[in-house]
């Protein structure tokens, strides 16, 4: 009885949502559309008998990995076109390009303690690990990005040391700052011929729309589904759909997909299509849930990558100044205190030229004489 009641309630909620949609449509302003004449039905010739669907269905064996392959292999097969750069190569190229454009801008004046000073070019291995951490955040949800790297003693119960083992929080946020998949110099402003509201991610759309149809033979029963990708940024494609419970703000996509499996021919989460091919290739072998599949995919993306903490990166102008210019220490006014940038002690002295707190004894001298220093001590 309980199950039946819950089904009725869900059906009632669905009817209410549809009713609200109708009301919303009535409140929307009318748009003048061009009338198209209805074609004459006599011109259509319908067959007397519908032929049996006989086309091959399922994964294209020549383009999909072996049945014993890992989820990362299926993922890579869907984001690696045969005639162009892969998704990871695209992200690496455009992220490095945008970082160079951003940092070389004459109007860019970073603060002395800005993490942008530490930027060095990313590569495919690091970008794969970055995407793996992003997908892991979808499984293990926390209130903020910073909370994945918390190491305070008071938060021991909620710590996730795996994230800090792969890369530093500052490096993760720095990649997020410069992450791009298209060249900004090719952008056409709104109102001009050739303007594309999807310019920021158009290469990714083109890539997956090229690889998805080639890797899978669709069955007879297809459907065009509506998909909302949550997003609240400023863009023409953003819509507000109050009836959506998951994402009310976002970009709406119409996705052609297979009714039985949900395999998409257009844009959708990449792991969905990889999961469908993975399950069908394995057949009656050991079953795996979608969450388990994504977890295996995250492990495959991260792999054995660990950030080289001793990597110096590009020469920093601020580092050159602190080693060559004459800096003097001063007391912090009032009762305020700063943490020493080397030993992390709370102190009342700082270097005003560098904008960092430094101990009066060894730390001030080391900071202005040693080439490679970090926020928590001297680098070997």
mmCIF file of C-alpha atoms in Angstrom, residues 52-58 217-225 255-265:
data_model
loop_
_atom_site.group_PDB
_atom_site.id
_atom_site.type_symbol
_atom_site.label_atom_id
_atom_site.label_comp_id
_atom_site.label_asym_id
_atom_site.label_seq_id
_atom_site.Cartn_x
_atom_site.Cartn_y
_atom_site.Cartn_z
ATOM 1 C CA UNK A 52 12.002 -5.614 -39.590
ATOM 2 C CA UNK A 53 14.904 -3.613 -38.184
ATOM 3 C CA UNK A 54 17.994 -5.561 -39.214
ATOM 4 C CA UNK A 55 20.889 -3.139 -38.807
ATOM 5 C CA UNK A 56 23.743 -4.084 -36.428
ATOM 6 C CA UNK A 57 23.291 -2.702 -32.936
ATOM 7 C CA UNK A 58 25.621 -1.997 -30.042
ATOM 8 C CA UNK A 217 25.360 1.482 -33.654
ATOM 9 C CA UNK A 218 22.007 2.774 -32.468
ATOM 10 C CA UNK A 219 19.016 0.457 -32.181
ATOM 11 C CA UNK A 220 15.611 1.072 -33.749
ATOM 12 C CA UNK A 221 13.943 2.862 -30.840
ATOM 13 C CA UNK A 222 15.323 6.378 -30.401
ATOM 14 C CA UNK A 223 14.182 9.397 -28.462
ATOM 15 C CA UNK A 224 14.961 13.092 -28.392
ATOM 16 C CA UNK A 225 15.420 13.984 -24.750
ATOM 17 C CA UNK A 255 19.849 14.968 -27.010
ATOM 18 C CA UNK A 256 19.236 12.184 -29.506
ATOM 19 C CA UNK A 257 19.717 8.933 -27.619
ATOM 20 C CA UNK A 258 18.840 5.257 -27.645
ATOM 21 C CA UNK A 259 15.689 4.529 -25.655
ATOM 22 C CA UNK A 260 16.838 1.252 -24.130
ATOM 23 C CA UNK A 261 20.370 2.105 -22.968
ATOM 24 C CA UNK A 262 20.391 5.907 -22.948
ATOM 25 C CA UNK A 263 23.433 6.101 -25.235
ATOM 26 C CA UNK A 264 23.753 9.660 -26.527
ATOM 27 C CA UNK A 265 24.703 10.842 -29.970
#
